[in-house]
Short mmCIF file of C-alpha atoms and ligand atoms in Angstrom, two decimals:
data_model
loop_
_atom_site.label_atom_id
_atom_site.label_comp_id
_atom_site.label_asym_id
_atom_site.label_seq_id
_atom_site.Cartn_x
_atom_site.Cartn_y
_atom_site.Cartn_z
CA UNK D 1 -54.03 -2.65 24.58
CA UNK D 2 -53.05 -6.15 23.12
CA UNK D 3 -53.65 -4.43 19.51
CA UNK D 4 -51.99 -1.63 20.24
CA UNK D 5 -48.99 -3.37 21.42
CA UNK D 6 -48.89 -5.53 18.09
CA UNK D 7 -49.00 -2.61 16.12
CA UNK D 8 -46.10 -0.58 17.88
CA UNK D 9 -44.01 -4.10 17.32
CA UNK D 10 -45.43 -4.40 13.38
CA UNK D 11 -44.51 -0.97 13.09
CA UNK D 12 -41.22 -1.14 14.73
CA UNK D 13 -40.05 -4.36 12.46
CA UNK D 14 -41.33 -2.32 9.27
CA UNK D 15 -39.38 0.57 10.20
CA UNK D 16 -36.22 -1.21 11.00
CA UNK D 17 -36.61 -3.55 7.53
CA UNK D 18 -37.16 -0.32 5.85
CA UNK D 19 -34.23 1.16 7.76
CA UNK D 20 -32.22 -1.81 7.11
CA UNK D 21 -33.28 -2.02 3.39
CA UNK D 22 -32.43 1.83 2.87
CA UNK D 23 -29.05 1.59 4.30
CA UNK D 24 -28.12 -1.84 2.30
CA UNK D 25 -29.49 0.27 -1.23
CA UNK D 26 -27.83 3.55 0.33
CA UNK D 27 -24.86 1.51 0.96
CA UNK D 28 -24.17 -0.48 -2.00
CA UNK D 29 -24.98 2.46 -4.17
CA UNK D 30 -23.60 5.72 -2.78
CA UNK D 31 -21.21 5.26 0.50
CA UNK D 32 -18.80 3.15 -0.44
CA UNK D 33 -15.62 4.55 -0.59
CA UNK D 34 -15.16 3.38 -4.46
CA UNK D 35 -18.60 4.56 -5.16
CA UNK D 36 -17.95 7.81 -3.56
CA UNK D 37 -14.53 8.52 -5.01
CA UNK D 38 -15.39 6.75 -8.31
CA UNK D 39 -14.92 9.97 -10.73
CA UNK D 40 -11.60 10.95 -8.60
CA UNK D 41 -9.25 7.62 -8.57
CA UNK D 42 -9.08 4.16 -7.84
CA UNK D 43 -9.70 3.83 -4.03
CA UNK D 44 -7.23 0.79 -3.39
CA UNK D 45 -6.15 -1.68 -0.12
CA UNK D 46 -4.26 -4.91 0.76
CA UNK D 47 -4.95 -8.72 0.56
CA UNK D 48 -2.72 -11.52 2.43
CA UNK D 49 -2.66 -14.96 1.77
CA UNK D 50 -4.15 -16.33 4.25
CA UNK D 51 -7.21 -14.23 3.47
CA UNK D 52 -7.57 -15.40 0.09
CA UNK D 53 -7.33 -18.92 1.50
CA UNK D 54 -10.79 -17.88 3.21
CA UNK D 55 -14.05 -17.94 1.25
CA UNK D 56 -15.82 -15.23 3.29
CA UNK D 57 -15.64 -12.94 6.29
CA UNK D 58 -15.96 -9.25 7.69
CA UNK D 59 -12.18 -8.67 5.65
CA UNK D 60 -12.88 -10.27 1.96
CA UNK D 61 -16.77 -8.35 2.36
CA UNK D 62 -14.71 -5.13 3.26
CA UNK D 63 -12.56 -5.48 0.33
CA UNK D 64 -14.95 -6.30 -1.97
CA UNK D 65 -17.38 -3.92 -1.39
CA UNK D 66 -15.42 -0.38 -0.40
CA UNK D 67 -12.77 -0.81 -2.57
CA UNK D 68 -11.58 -1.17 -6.52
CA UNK D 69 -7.80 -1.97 -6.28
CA UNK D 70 -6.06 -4.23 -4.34
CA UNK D 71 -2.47 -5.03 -3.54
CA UNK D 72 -1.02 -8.07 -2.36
CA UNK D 73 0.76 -7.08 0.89
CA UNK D 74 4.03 -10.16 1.21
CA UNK D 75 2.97 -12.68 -1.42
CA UNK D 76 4.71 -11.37 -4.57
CA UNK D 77 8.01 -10.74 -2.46
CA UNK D 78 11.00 -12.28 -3.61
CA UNK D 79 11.18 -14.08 -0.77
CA UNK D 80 8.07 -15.70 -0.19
CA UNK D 81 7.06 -16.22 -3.98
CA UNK D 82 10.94 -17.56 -5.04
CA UNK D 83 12.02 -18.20 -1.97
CA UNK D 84 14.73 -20.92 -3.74
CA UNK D 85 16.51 -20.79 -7.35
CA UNK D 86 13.45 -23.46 -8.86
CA UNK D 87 11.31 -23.35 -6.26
CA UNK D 88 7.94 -20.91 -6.94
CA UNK D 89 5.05 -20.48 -4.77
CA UNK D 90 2.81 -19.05 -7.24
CA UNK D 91 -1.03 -20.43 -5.36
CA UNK D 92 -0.98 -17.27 -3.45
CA UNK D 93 -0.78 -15.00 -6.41
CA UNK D 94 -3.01 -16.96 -8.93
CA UNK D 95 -6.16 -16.77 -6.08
CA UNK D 96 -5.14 -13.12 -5.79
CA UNK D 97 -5.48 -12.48 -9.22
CA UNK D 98 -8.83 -14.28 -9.68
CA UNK D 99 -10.08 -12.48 -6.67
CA UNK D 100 -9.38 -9.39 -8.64
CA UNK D 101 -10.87 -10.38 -12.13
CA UNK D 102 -14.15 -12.37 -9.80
CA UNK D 103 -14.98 -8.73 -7.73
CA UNK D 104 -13.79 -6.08 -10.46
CA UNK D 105 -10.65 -5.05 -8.42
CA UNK D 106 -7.42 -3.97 -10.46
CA UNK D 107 -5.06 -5.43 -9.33
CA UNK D 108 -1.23 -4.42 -8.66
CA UNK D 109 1.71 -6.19 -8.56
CA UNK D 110 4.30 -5.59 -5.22
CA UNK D 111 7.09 -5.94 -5.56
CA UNK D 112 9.94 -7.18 -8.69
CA UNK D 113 12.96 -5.65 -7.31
CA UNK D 114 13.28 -4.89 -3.32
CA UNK D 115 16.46 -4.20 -1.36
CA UNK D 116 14.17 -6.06 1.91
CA UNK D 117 12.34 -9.61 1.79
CA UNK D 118 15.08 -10.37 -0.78
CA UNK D 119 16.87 -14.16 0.33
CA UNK D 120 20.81 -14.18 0.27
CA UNK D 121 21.00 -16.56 -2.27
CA UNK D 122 20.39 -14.19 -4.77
CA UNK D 123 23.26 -12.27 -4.19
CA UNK D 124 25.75 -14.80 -3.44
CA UNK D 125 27.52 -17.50 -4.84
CA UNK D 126 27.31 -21.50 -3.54
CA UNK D 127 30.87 -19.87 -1.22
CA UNK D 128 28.36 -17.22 0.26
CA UNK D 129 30.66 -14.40 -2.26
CA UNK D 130 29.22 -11.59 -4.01
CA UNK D 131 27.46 -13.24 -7.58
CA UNK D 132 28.77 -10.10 -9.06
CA UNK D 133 26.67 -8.02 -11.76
CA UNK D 134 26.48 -9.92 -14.99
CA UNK D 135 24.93 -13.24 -12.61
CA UNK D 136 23.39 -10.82 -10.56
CA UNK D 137 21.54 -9.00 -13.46
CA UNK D 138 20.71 -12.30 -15.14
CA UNK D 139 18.98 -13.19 -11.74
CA UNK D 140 17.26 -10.46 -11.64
CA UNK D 141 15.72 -10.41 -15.32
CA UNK D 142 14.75 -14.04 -14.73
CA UNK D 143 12.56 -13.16 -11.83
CA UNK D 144 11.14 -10.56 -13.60
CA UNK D 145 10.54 -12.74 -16.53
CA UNK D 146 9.24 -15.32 -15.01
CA UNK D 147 6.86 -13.65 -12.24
CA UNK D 148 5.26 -10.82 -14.38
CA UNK D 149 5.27 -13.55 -17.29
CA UNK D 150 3.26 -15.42 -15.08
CA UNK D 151 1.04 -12.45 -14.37
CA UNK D 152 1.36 -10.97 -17.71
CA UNK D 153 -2.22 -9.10 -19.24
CA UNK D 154 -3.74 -9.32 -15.48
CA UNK D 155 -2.45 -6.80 -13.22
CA UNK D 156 -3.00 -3.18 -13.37
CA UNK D 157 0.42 -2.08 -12.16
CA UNK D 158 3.91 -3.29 -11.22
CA UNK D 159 6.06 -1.94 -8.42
CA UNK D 160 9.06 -2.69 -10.39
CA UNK D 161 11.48 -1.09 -7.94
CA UNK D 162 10.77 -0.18 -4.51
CA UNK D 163 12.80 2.35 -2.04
CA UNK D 164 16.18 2.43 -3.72
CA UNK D 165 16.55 5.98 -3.08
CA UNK D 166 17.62 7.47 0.38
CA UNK D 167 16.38 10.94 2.00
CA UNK D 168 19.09 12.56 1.25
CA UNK D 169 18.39 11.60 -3.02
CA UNK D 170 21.50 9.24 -3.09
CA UNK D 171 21.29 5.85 -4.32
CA UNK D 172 20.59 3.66 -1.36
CA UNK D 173 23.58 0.91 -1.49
CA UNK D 174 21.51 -2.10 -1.83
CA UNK D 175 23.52 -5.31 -2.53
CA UNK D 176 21.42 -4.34 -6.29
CA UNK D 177 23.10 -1.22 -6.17
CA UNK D 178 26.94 -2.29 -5.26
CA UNK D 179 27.06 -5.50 -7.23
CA UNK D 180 24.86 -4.19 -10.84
CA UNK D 181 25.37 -0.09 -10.10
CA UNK D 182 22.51 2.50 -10.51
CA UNK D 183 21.52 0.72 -13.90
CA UNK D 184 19.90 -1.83 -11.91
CA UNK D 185 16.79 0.25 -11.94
CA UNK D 186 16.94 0.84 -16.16
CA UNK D 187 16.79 -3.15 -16.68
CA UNK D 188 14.22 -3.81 -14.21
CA UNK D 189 11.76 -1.44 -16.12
CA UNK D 190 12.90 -2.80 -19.52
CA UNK D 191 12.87 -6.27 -18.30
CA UNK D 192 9.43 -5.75 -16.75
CA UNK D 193 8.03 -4.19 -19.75
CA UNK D 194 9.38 -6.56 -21.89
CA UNK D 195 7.33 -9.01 -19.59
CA UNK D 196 4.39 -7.56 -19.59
CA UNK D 197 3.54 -4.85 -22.08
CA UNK D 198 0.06 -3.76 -20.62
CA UNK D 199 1.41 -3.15 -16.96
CA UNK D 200 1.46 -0.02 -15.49
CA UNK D 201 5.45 0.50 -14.44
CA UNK D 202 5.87 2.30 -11.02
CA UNK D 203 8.44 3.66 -8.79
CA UNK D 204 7.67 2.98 -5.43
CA UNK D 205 9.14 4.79 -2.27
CA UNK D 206 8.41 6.48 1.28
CA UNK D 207 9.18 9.80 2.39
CA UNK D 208 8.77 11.30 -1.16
CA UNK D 209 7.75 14.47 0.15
CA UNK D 210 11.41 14.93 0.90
CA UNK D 211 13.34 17.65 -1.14
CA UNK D 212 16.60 15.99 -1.87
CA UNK D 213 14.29 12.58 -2.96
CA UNK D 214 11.81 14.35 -4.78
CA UNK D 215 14.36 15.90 -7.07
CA UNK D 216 16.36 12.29 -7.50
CA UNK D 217 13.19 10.89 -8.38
CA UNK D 218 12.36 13.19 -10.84
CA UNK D 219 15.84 12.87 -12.23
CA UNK D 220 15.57 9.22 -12.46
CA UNK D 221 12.62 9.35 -14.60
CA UNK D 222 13.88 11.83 -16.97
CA UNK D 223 16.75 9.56 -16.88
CA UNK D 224 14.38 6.07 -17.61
CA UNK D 225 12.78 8.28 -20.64
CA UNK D 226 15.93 9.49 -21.66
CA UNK D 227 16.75 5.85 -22.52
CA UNK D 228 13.58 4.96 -23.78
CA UNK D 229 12.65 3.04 -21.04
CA UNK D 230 9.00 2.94 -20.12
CA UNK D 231 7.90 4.39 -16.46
CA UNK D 232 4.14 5.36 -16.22
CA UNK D 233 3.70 6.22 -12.66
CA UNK D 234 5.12 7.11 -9.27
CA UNK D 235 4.64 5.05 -5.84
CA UNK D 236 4.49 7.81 -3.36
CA UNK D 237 3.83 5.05 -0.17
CA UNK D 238 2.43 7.72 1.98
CA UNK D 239 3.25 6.04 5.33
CA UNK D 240 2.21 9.13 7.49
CA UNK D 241 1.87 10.68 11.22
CA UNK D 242 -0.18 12.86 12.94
CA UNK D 243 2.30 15.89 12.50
CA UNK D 244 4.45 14.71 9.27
CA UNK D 245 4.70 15.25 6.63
CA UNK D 246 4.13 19.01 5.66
CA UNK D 247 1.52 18.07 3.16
CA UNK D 248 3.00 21.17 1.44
CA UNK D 249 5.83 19.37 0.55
CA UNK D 250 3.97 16.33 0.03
CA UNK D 251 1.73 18.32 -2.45
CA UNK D 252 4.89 19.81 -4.17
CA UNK D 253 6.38 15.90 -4.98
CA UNK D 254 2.89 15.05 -6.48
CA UNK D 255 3.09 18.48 -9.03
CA UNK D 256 6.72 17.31 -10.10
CA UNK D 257 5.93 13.94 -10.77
CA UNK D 258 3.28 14.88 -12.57
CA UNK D 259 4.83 17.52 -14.54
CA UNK D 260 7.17 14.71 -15.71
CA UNK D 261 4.23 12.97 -17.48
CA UNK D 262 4.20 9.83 -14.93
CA UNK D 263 0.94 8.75 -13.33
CA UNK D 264 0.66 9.37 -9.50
CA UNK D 265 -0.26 5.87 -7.18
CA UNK D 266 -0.43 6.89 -3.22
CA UNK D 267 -0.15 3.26 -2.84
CA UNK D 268 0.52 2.13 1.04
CA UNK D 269 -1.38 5.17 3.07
CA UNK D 270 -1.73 4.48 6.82
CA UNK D 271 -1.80 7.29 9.65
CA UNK D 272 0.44 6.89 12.88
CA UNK D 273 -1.16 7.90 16.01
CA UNK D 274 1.44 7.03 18.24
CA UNK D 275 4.66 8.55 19.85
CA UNK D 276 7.03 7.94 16.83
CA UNK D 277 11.09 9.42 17.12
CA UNK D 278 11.51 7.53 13.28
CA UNK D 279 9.78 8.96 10.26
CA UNK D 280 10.64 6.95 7.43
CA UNK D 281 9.67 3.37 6.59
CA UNK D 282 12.74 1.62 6.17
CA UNK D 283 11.88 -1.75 7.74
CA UNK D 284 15.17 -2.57 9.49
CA UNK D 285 14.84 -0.02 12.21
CA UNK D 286 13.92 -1.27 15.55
CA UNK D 287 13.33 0.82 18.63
CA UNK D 288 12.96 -0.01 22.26
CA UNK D 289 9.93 -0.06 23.51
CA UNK D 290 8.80 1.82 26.62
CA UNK D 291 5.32 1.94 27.96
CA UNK D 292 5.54 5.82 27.21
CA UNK D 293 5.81 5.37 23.67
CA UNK D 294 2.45 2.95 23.88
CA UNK D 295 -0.18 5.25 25.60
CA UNK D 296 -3.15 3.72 23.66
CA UNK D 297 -3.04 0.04 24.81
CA UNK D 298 -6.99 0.55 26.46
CA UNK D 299 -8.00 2.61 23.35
CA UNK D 300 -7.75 5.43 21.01
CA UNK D 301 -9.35 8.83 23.01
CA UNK D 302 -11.49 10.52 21.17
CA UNK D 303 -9.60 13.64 20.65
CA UNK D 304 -6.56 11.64 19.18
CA UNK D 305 -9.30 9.59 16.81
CA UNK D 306 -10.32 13.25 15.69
CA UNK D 307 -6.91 14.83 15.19
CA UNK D 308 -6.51 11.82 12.64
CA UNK D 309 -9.80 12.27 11.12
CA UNK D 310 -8.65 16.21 10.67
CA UNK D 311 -4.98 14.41 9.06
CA UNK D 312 -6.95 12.32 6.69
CA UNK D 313 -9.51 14.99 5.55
CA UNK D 314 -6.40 17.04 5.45
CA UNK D 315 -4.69 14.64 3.05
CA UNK D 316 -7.61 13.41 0.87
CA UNK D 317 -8.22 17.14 -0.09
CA UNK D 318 -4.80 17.50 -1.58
CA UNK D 319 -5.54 14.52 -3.19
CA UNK D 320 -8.41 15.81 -5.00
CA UNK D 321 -6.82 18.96 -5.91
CA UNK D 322 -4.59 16.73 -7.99
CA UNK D 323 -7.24 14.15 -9.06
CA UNK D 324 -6.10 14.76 -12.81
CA UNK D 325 -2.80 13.21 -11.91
CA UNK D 326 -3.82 10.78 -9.36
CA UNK D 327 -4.36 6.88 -10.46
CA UNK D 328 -5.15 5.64 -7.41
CA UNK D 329 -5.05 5.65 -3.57
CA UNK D 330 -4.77 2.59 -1.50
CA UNK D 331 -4.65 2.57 2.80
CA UNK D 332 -1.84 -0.04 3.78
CA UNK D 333 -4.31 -2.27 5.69
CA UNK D 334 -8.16 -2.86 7.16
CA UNK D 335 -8.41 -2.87 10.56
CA UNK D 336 -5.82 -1.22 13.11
CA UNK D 337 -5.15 -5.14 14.32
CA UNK D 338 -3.75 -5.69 11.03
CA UNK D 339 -1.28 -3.17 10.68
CA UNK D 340 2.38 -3.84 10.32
CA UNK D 341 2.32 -0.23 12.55
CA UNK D 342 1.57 -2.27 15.69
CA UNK D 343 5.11 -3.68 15.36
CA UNK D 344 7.25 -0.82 13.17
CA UNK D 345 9.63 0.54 14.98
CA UNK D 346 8.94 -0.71 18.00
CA UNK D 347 7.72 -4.36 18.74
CA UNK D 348 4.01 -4.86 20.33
CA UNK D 349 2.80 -1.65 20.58
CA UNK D 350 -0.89 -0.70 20.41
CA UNK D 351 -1.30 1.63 16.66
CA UNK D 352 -4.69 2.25 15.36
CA UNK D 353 -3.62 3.98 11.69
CA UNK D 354 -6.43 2.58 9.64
CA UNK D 355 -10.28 3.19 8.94
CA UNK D 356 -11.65 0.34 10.67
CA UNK D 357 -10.97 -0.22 14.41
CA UNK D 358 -9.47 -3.95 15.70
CA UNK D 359 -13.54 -5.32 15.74
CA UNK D 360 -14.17 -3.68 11.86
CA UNK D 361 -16.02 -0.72 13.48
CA UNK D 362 -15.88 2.22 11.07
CA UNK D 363 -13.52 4.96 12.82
CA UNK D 364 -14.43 8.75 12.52
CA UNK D 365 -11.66 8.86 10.08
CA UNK D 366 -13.47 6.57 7.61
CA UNK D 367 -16.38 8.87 8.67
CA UNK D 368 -14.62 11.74 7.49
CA UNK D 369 -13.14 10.69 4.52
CA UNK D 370 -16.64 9.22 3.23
CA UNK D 371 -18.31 12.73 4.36
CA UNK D 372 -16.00 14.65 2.19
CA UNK D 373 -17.66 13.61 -1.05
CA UNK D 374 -20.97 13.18 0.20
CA UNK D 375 -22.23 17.05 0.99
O1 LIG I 1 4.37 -14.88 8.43
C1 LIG I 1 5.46 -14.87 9.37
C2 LIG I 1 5.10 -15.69 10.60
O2 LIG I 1 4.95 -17.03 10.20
C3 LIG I 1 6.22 -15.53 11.63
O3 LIG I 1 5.85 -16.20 12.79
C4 LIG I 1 6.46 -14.07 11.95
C5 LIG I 1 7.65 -13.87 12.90
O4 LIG I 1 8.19 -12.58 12.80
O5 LIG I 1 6.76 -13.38 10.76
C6 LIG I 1 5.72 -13.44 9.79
O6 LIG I 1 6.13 -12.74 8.66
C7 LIG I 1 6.12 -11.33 8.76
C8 LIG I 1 5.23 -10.81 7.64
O7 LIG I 1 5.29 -9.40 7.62
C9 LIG I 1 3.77 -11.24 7.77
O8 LIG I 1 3.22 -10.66 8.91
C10 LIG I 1 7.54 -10.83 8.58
O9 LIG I 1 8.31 -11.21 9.70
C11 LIG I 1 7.52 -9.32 8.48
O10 LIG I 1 8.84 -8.85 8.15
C12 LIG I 1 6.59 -8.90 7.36
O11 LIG I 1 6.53 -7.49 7.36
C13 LIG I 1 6.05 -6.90 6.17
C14 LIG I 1 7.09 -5.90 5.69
O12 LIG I 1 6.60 -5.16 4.59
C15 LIG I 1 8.37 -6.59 5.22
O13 LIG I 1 8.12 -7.36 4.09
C16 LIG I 1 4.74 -6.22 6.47
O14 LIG I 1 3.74 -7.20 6.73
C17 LIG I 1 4.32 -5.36 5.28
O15 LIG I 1 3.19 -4.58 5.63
C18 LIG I 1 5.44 -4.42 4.89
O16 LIG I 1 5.05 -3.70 3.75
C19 LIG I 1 6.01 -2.74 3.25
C20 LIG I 1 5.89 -2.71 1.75
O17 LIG I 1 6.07 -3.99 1.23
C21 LIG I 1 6.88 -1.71 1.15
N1 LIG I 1 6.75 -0.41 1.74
C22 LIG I 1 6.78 -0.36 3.20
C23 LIG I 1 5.75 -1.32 3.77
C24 LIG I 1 5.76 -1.26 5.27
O18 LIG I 1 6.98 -1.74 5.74
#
């Protein structure tokens, strides 16, 4: 009896080593989401700060072992990396960039030229009146000079200009806009180039599925080549619900940008579960909140967690039907707790729009989407 019961245990701790050891080599080799989308595109997230000031933990193991490009989520904004004329916090973004170069991550730039996260000193004079565009265009190129001179031969990709085109394919009037005029855009990509030569340039906005912005976009970069100004890719942010966008429409902005010779990023995905009246991303809006709009605060049901799953298998196979023109994906975010979806539009709501839950358990979307290339 005593024997028997030692061998069921021996047997039981060989099984589970083996078990263990076959998922670790199973793992490392063939179910990560970089390993399983490695002959498709870069499979890309987000960093913070504040994680790189860690030196382990379930987010920095996540990051380095599912994915191959990485993103810095607030660090390289105006704001918090010049957040005064001589004053430059660049500590966050030289541990980002040694991150990347220490785990084999490409690593992208975000963001030179924002109309958000920007401080009003840039715009103004010492009275608090408009700088106007030859000082405003001089402080622009000497960010740019100075921050992807600082980075210059170790990022992947710049976001050079993010969101300065509205839904309806007008120029959004940004204080860029009004003070410099559309041209704004033209010497940020020159400038940036001139910078850093081996960058990748982007364009980086939401709601690209959009007619009216689809077309503007594709007119800006025949514009930007018509000058001989460099633009390799497109941003499209991908900052999507359960039932928008048509990923018809979605599918059609990813043809014409690629049919104007630019490189395709999907560069901030994330997947709204909740009740949401505002579809875009434009990160002024606030709503009210009402417990209505907030039905998930004890957890995600399982039907909801499976319509998403469906979204994101939905969405990943477009995304392979245009592998050719895609450079690489990236999810805005780890786990649901991080999201800045808990608190867009409305403040302190419960979202769950990424592939790992609030405790790093692997949802059925991240299920689904690692599924897809294994049969
Ligand atoms: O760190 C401060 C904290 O000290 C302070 O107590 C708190 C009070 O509000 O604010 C914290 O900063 C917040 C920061 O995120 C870090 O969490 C800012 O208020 C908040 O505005 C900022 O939001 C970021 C937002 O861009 C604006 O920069 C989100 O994290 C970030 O995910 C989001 O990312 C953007 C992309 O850059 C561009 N595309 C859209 C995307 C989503 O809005």
């Amino acid at each position: 009896m005593a024997l028997n019961r030692r061998n069921f245990l021996a047997g039981l701790s060989l099984l589970a080593a083996s078990s263990a050891l076959r998922k670790g080599f199973e793992f490392e080799d063939f179910h990560s989401l970089k390993a399983l989308y490695k002959d498709d595109f870069l499979f890309g997230n987000i960093i913070t700060g504040k994680q790189l000031e860690k030196s382990s933990g379930p987010e920095l193991e996540l990051l380095e072992r599912e994915f191959n490009a990485l993103t810095m989520e607030n660090d390289m904004k105006w704001q918090l990396v010049h957040p005064a004329p001589e004053v430059w916090h660049f500590d966050p973004v030289n541990r980002f960039m040694d991150f990347c170069d220490r785990h084999g991550h490409q690593a992208i730039g975000h963001v030179l030229v924002w109309h958000s996260q920007t401080p009003s000193w840039v715009f103004e004079t010492e009275q608090g009146k408009p700088i106007g565009r030859q000082q405003l265009l001089d402080r622009m190129k000497g960010h740019i000079q100075t921050l992807a001179g600082h980075c210059k031969g170790r990022l992947y990709a710049w976001d050079v200009v993010n969101e300065a085109i509205e839904d309806n394919g007008t120029f959004r009037k940004s204080a860029w806009y009004q003070q410099i005029g559309a041209d704004f855009i033209a010497e940020a990509f020159r400038t940036a180039h001139e910078a850093d030569p081996s960058a990748q340039l982007l364009y980086n906005d939401y709601n690209m599925h959009i007619p009216a912005k689809r077309r503007a976009v594709v007119a800006l970069i025949r514009s930007l080549k018509a000058q001989g100004i460099p633009i390799h890719g497109v941003g499209m942010q991908g900052h999507i619900g359960l039932d928008y966008p048509d990923l018809n429409e979605f599918e059609k902005s990813i043809k014409a940008f690629a049919n104007e010779g630019v490189k395709i990023h999907i560069s901030e995905i994330d997947i709204d579960v909740l009740p949401n009246p505002y579809r875009s991303a434009e990160i002024s809006t606030r709503l009210n909140y009402a417990p209505w709009k907030d039905p998930y605060r004890e957890g995600l049901p399982p039907a909801v967690s499976d319509e998403q799953a469906d979204r994101g298998e939905a969405l990943f196979k477009v995304l392979l039907n245009h592998k050719e023109s895609i450079e690489r994906v990236s999810f805005w975010g780890l786990a649901d707790g991080m999201s800045w979806k808990n608190n867009f539009p409305i403040r302190g709501r419960v979202n769950y729009p990424l592939l790992w839950g609030r405790n790093f358990e692997e949802k059925e979307i991240l299920r689904r989407l690692r599924a897809l290339k294994s049969q």
